[in-house]
Amino acid sequence: MQADSATLHPTAAKSKRLRKPTKHGRYQLFFMASPFLILAFLFSYLPLYGWIYAFYDYRPALGIAHSPYVGFKWFTTMVSNEVQRAEVVRVLRNTFGMNLLGLMTSVVPVIFAIFLVEIKSTWYKKMVQILTTLPNFVSWVLVYSFVFMMFSTQTGFVNGVLMDLGWISEPINFLASDSHIWIKMTLLGLWKGLGWGAILYIAAIAGIDQELYEAARVDGAGRFRLMWHVTVPGLMPTYFVLLLLSIAGFISAGFEQFYVFQNAVNAHDIEVLDLYVYNIGIANSSFSYSTAVSILKSLVSVFLLFIANRLSKMVRGESII
Amino acid sequence: MIVKGRKLSFVLSVLCLVLVISACSGGSNDAKNTSSASNSPSGSSGSEQLPELTIDVLSMLTDYAGPQEGWFAKIVKDKFNIKLNLVNSTGEVVPSRMASGDLGDLVVFGNENRKEYSDSIQGGLLLDWTKDGLLDKYGTNIKKYASKGIEANMKMFGDGKHVYGIGESVGDGEGSSELNKLTMGPSIRWDLYQKLGSPKITKLEDYLPLLKKMQELEPKSDSGRKTYGFSLWSDWDGNFMNLARTIGSYYGYQGGDGFNPGDMLLVSATEPKYQGLLDENGYYIQGLQFYNKANQMGLLDPDSVTQKFGDVANKLKDGQVFFTPWTWLDDTYNTENHTSAGKGIMPVPFAEEKAITFGYTPYGGERKWAIGAKAKDPARVLMLIDWLYSPEGMMVLQNGPKGLTWDLKDGKPYVTEFGWKAYQNPDTEVPAEYGGNTYKNGSVKINNSTLNSNLINPETGEPYHHDMWSSTLDHQPNPVLSSWREAMGAKTMNEYYTKNNMIAVTKQTFTGEPPVQLTTDIQQKQNEVGKVIKEFSWKMVIAKNDADFNKLKQQMIEKAKGLGYDEVLAWEAEQTKKTAFAQNP
């Protein structure tokens, strides 16, 4: 039968044969991509269903079906009066302030990487790299206990040394202080992330064409000129991509660090948006309110991403999305 | 050589990986074994030939997670052929379990979980004990010894027909329901107090100069660290600084009325009066002032803001702290080493004191025993709860295994030598025939009580708890206790406070209605206000001088009011007036 139809309609058979590979290829590509599309849908879009909780007064035992509908109440609560608004402004100020400091210090790993590569002694280079990368794997909880041990007034060695030297007469509780807290937190973050952040740049430096260095050397460039005119421009694309990505994500950065370091004295200046959501919402089981705040957070993130993209277009002439 | 080294490191890393994986799977194998074993009948120890059953216990009163071990595990296994597996109840686990619809087999709600309890009933997550006549069949002891507790829960939460749970400390009586040592009341270093000539303490503030002298007398602790009058911690704070609110309890004011939610209230136990937390002359502000004065005098441990309770316990043990706000903390310092050397922290009241003490709760307290709606074998879970409400179970719950820590002589209970050792030092090893492990690890991890421990056991004619047995009171006291008894002219703190009319006994409110719940609006405001109060309270405590203290106080009040403090306070006071004050005018 098949043979018959083929002989009866030679043109049809021919066109089929022609079209088949493209059609086949199209589906093949689609099927190859589909697992990832499904995953993206499952983990990135399906959870958006959870936004519905922001419009209910959700109580876990009753389920969403039996919880009362409250409309936009949670959204308006956030800005309902002056003190409340001041709270939101304070939290946003902390979020943006500390993250901007973080962005500003993001050049430090670049500088670190550039100088590290210049070191001749291999074992010393390796050692420095390992020692600076290790803190990245220490959790914030452990970092806090370590810092607490160092600065504790009773057993801390910092207070011990200062007292023994006779510089102070009474122990000082350094952790219960809000002076320069943003800078202290940024430095801690830098200490933890320095080596890890430098890894990408070290790899990028290895990828810079050696001929560029040779040509520059022939032209009489010294060591610092090589760094400034070859290495730095070679790193810029990597740096910018990472910078732009971190701008887009910065509203949700740093919860863990601030959560473990917060106390009554510094909470005012350390409470970032995520921590605020936790302290007000999750810790008190106000799930609906927390959801409402996170929705706003997502919107701000999308907004920031577009700004970053625009910036990228302006500065480098290419966009990242 | 290099190649060899690499090979070696590769082999080592693979080995590590294998070890890690096998460690994980080993754990899961164990879990499988127990669950399969739980279904297979066991013929050996089960007295009633019931198959072994592992029940999941969700107790919101404990941080412990894992199987119950040691002596209590052995008693429950021998008696009921049941193994208790405590599931994690910390953080967000409880809400997510509620959302999933399965709370486990045995569920215990804490004082803070009133909302969860009533929501769970409303959401159908708890078993109705009257279903299939379960309560009549298996709850004979509960009905006999705690009938009012059942009645109350039926009225309040079950439309007068259903029973979803029962509260703790059920029992009727007059006066304080507490043991020898009341909970609320300041304690100080007794030996130093004596050395200083036991000066009279009239007002709360009188402790401060006294503690200063103690600090001068003993500037270093056992391990050579600096000593302080107070060492505070913040990890127990709710919507306020917990240790400041507790000062109110020395004046007969407790946090809330004990029935309705009332975080912003201090309510008198003896008369229908209340204070707002931020009242300028209220006890909360007075508490903050007290700690601040201590700070200005150099009596407050500078670590207070940043440390956790565990740190404080260690400092207490080492003798770095002279004052404790709750008497149960005293024993952290009063180890045998210290007491035998005549050193100890003992309750020393001030003359104006009227300490809050918990009265009897005939209808049962807020800590509920309940059974999950999806429990594997509800009848056996109820049997277990029922036993805990019987005199036999009560004795185990309060005093440990019979024959080991206590026993009967001529029908009267007494604490054995081992008992004294284990109560004094809970890390004492328990003999294998009683379940092994240490006494502490084998203690009842569910951490809830059943009947009031002060009630008279009908089988012995003495109270349930060993603290109150006549044999205990006659037992050889340590040097510190005997010196205290001599100076105070009373055998126990309870006796001294009662005799001198220094207690304010709380009364249980019962209206037949469940307590109201915070509306989400009020709750939301209270969360915001609470955060501000907590933050500023600590800042006030560590303020450098009175001017700073007052400035911060004004800022706190202003900010809290801006966030809706007045509204929350008015709402909560309204509930208290309607229920607690209406019932006990």
mmCIF file with all atom_site columns, C-alpha atoms in Angstrom, chain A residues 106-175:
data_model
loop_
_atom_site.group_PDB
_atom_site.id
_atom_site.type_symbol
_atom_site.label_atom_id
_atom_site.label_alt_id
_atom_site.label_comp_id
_atom_site.label_asym_id
_atom_site.label_entity_id
_atom_site.label_seq_id
_atom_site.pdbx_PDB_ins_code
_atom_site.Cartn_x
_atom_site.Cartn_y
_atom_site.Cartn_z
_atom_site.occupancy
_atom_site.B_iso_or_equiv
_atom_site.pdbx_formal_charge
_atom_site.auth_seq_id
_atom_site.auth_comp_id
_atom_site.auth_asym_id
_atom_site.auth_atom_id
_atom_site.pdbx_PDB_model_num
ATOM 1  C CA . SER A 1 106 ? 33.824 44.393 44.071 1.00 0.00 ? 106 SER A CA 1
ATOM 2  C CA . VAL A 1 107 ? 36.975 45.788 42.414 1.00 0.00 ? 107 VAL A CA 1
ATOM 3  C CA . VAL A 1 108 ? 39.048 44.449 45.294 1.00 0.00 ? 108 VAL A CA 1
ATOM 4  C CA . PRO A 1 109 ? 38.990 40.834 44.061 1.00 0.00 ? 109 PRO A CA 1
ATOM 5  C CA . VAL A 1 110 ? 40.060 42.123 40.620 1.00 0.00 ? 110 VAL A CA 1
ATOM 6  C CA . ILE A 1 111 ? 43.035 43.952 42.072 1.00 0.00 ? 111 ILE A CA 1
ATOM 7  C CA . PHE A 1 112 ? 43.793 40.972 44.261 1.00 0.00 ? 112 PHE A CA 1
ATOM 8  C CA . ALA A 1 113 ? 43.717 38.611 41.296 1.00 0.00 ? 113 ALA A CA 1
ATOM 9  C CA . ILE A 1 114 ? 45.959 40.840 39.184 1.00 0.00 ? 114 ILE A CA 1
ATOM 10 C CA . PHE A 1 115 ? 48.606 41.089 41.894 1.00 0.00 ? 115 PHE A CA 1
ATOM 11 C CA . LEU A 1 116 ? 48.347 37.448 42.811 1.00 0.00 ? 116 LEU A CA 1
ATOM 12 C CA . VAL A 1 117 ? 49.113 36.359 39.256 1.00 0.00 ? 117 VAL A CA 1
ATOM 13 C CA . GLU A 1 118 ? 52.234 38.506 39.307 1.00 0.00 ? 118 GLU A CA 1
ATOM 14 C CA . ILE A 1 119 ? 53.729 36.571 42.212 1.00 0.00 ? 119 ILE A CA 1
ATOM 15 C CA . LYS A 1 120 ? 56.609 34.426 41.012 1.00 0.00 ? 120 LYS A CA 1
ATOM 16 C CA . SER A 1 121 ? 56.860 31.904 43.832 1.00 0.00 ? 121 SER A CA 1
ATOM 17 C CA . THR A 1 122 ? 54.322 29.184 43.014 1.00 0.00 ? 122 THR A CA 1
ATOM 18 C CA . TRP A 1 123 ? 53.949 27.682 46.484 1.00 0.00 ? 123 TRP A CA 1
ATOM 19 C CA . TYR A 1 124 ? 53.437 31.101 48.042 1.00 0.00 ? 124 TYR A CA 1
ATOM 20 C CA . LYS A 1 125 ? 50.861 31.983 45.397 1.00 0.00 ? 125 LYS A CA 1
ATOM 21 C CA . LYS A 1 126 ? 49.003 28.724 45.994 1.00 0.00 ? 126 LYS A CA 1
ATOM 22 C CA . MET A 1 127 ? 49.073 29.206 49.731 1.00 0.00 ? 127 MET A CA 1
ATOM 23 C CA . VAL A 1 128 ? 47.683 32.718 49.549 1.00 0.00 ? 128 VAL A CA 1
ATOM 24 C CA . GLN A 1 129 ? 44.973 31.590 47.192 1.00 0.00 ? 129 GLN A CA 1
ATOM 25 C CA . ILE A 1 130 ? 43.942 28.674 49.375 1.00 0.00 ? 130 ILE A CA 1
ATOM 26 C CA . LEU A 1 131 ? 43.961 30.749 52.546 1.00 0.00 ? 131 LEU A CA 1
ATOM 27 C CA . THR A 1 132 ? 41.802 33.451 50.999 1.00 0.00 ? 132 THR A CA 1
ATOM 28 C CA . THR A 1 133 ? 39.391 31.011 49.374 1.00 0.00 ? 133 THR A CA 1
ATOM 29 C CA . LEU A 1 134 ? 38.763 28.906 52.480 1.00 0.00 ? 134 LEU A CA 1
ATOM 30 C CA . PRO A 1 135 ? 36.606 31.476 54.339 1.00 0.00 ? 135 PRO A CA 1
ATOM 31 C CA . ASN A 1 136 ? 34.084 31.212 51.535 1.00 0.00 ? 136 ASN A CA 1
ATOM 32 C CA . PHE A 1 137 ? 33.274 27.711 52.749 1.00 0.00 ? 137 PHE A CA 1
ATOM 33 C CA . VAL A 1 138 ? 32.804 28.697 56.371 1.00 0.00 ? 138 VAL A CA 1
ATOM 34 C CA . SER A 1 139 ? 29.145 29.335 57.117 1.00 0.00 ? 139 SER A CA 1
ATOM 35 C CA . TRP A 1 140 ? 28.108 32.680 58.577 1.00 0.00 ? 140 TRP A CA 1
ATOM 36 C CA . VAL A 1 141 ? 26.967 31.000 61.768 1.00 0.00 ? 141 VAL A CA 1
ATOM 37 C CA . LEU A 1 142 ? 30.496 29.776 62.365 1.00 0.00 ? 142 LEU A CA 1
ATOM 38 C CA . VAL A 1 143 ? 31.940 33.116 61.357 1.00 0.00 ? 143 VAL A CA 1
ATOM 39 C CA . TYR A 1 144 ? 29.762 34.712 64.018 1.00 0.00 ? 144 TYR A CA 1
ATOM 40 C CA . SER A 1 145 ? 30.832 32.341 66.765 1.00 0.00 ? 145 SER A CA 1
ATOM 41 C CA . PHE A 1 146 ? 34.418 32.952 65.771 1.00 0.00 ? 146 PHE A CA 1
ATOM 42 C CA . VAL A 1 147 ? 33.972 36.719 65.849 1.00 0.00 ? 147 VAL A CA 1
ATOM 43 C CA . PHE A 1 148 ? 32.087 36.469 69.147 1.00 0.00 ? 148 PHE A CA 1
ATOM 44 C CA . MET A 1 149 ? 34.955 34.492 70.636 1.00 0.00 ? 149 MET A CA 1
ATOM 45 C CA . MET A 1 150 ? 37.439 37.084 69.464 1.00 0.00 ? 150 MET A CA 1
ATOM 46 C CA . PHE A 1 151 ? 35.530 40.092 70.726 1.00 0.00 ? 151 PHE A CA 1
ATOM 47 C CA . SER A 1 152 ? 33.720 38.717 73.778 1.00 0.00 ? 152 SER A CA 1
ATOM 48 C CA . THR A 1 153 ? 34.343 40.917 76.794 1.00 0.00 ? 153 THR A CA 1
ATOM 49 C CA . GLN A 1 154 ? 35.029 38.060 79.159 1.00 0.00 ? 154 GLN A CA 1
ATOM 50 C CA . THR A 1 155 ? 36.996 35.572 77.118 1.00 0.00 ? 155 THR A CA 1
ATOM 51 C CA . GLY A 1 156 ? 37.754 37.426 73.889 1.00 0.00 ? 156 GLY A CA 1
ATOM 52 C CA . PHE A 1 157 ? 41.393 37.742 73.035 1.00 0.00 ? 157 PHE A CA 1
ATOM 53 C CA . VAL A 1 158 ? 41.066 41.242 71.556 1.00 0.00 ? 158 VAL A CA 1
ATOM 54 C CA . ASN A 1 159 ? 39.818 42.648 74.841 1.00 0.00 ? 159 ASN A CA 1
ATOM 55 C CA . GLY A 1 160 ? 42.431 40.598 76.655 1.00 0.00 ? 160 GLY A CA 1
ATOM 56 C CA . VAL A 1 161 ? 45.282 42.047 74.618 1.00 0.00 ? 161 VAL A CA 1
ATOM 57 C CA . LEU A 1 162 ? 43.973 45.615 74.899 1.00 0.00 ? 162 LEU A CA 1
ATOM 58 C CA . MET A 1 163 ? 43.553 45.267 78.659 1.00 0.00 ? 163 MET A CA 1
ATOM 59 C CA . ASP A 1 164 ? 47.005 43.739 79.107 1.00 0.00 ? 164 ASP A CA 1
ATOM 60 C CA . LEU A 1 165 ? 48.552 46.540 77.110 1.00 0.00 ? 165 LEU A CA 1
ATOM 61 C CA . GLY A 1 166 ? 46.744 48.958 79.370 1.00 0.00 ? 166 GLY A CA 1
ATOM 62 C CA . TRP A 1 167 ? 45.043 50.733 76.472 1.00 0.00 ? 167 TRP A CA 1
ATOM 63 C CA . ILE A 1 168 ? 41.584 50.249 77.961 1.00 0.00 ? 168 ILE A CA 1
ATOM 64 C CA . SER A 1 169 ? 40.539 49.819 81.583 1.00 0.00 ? 169 SER A CA 1
ATOM 65 C CA . GLU A 1 170 ? 37.114 48.199 81.006 1.00 0.00 ? 170 GLU A CA 1
ATOM 66 C CA . PRO A 1 171 ? 36.374 45.557 78.350 1.00 0.00 ? 171 PRO A CA 1
ATOM 67 C CA . ILE A 1 172 ? 34.460 46.875 75.342 1.00 0.00 ? 172 ILE A CA 1
ATOM 68 C CA . ASN A 1 173 ? 31.707 44.893 73.659 1.00 0.00 ? 173 ASN A CA 1
ATOM 69 C CA . PHE A 1 174 ? 32.613 45.593 70.044 1.00 0.00 ? 174 PHE A CA 1
ATOM 70 C CA . LEU A 1 175 ? 29.703 43.605 68.674 1.00 0.00 ? 175 LEU A CA 1
#
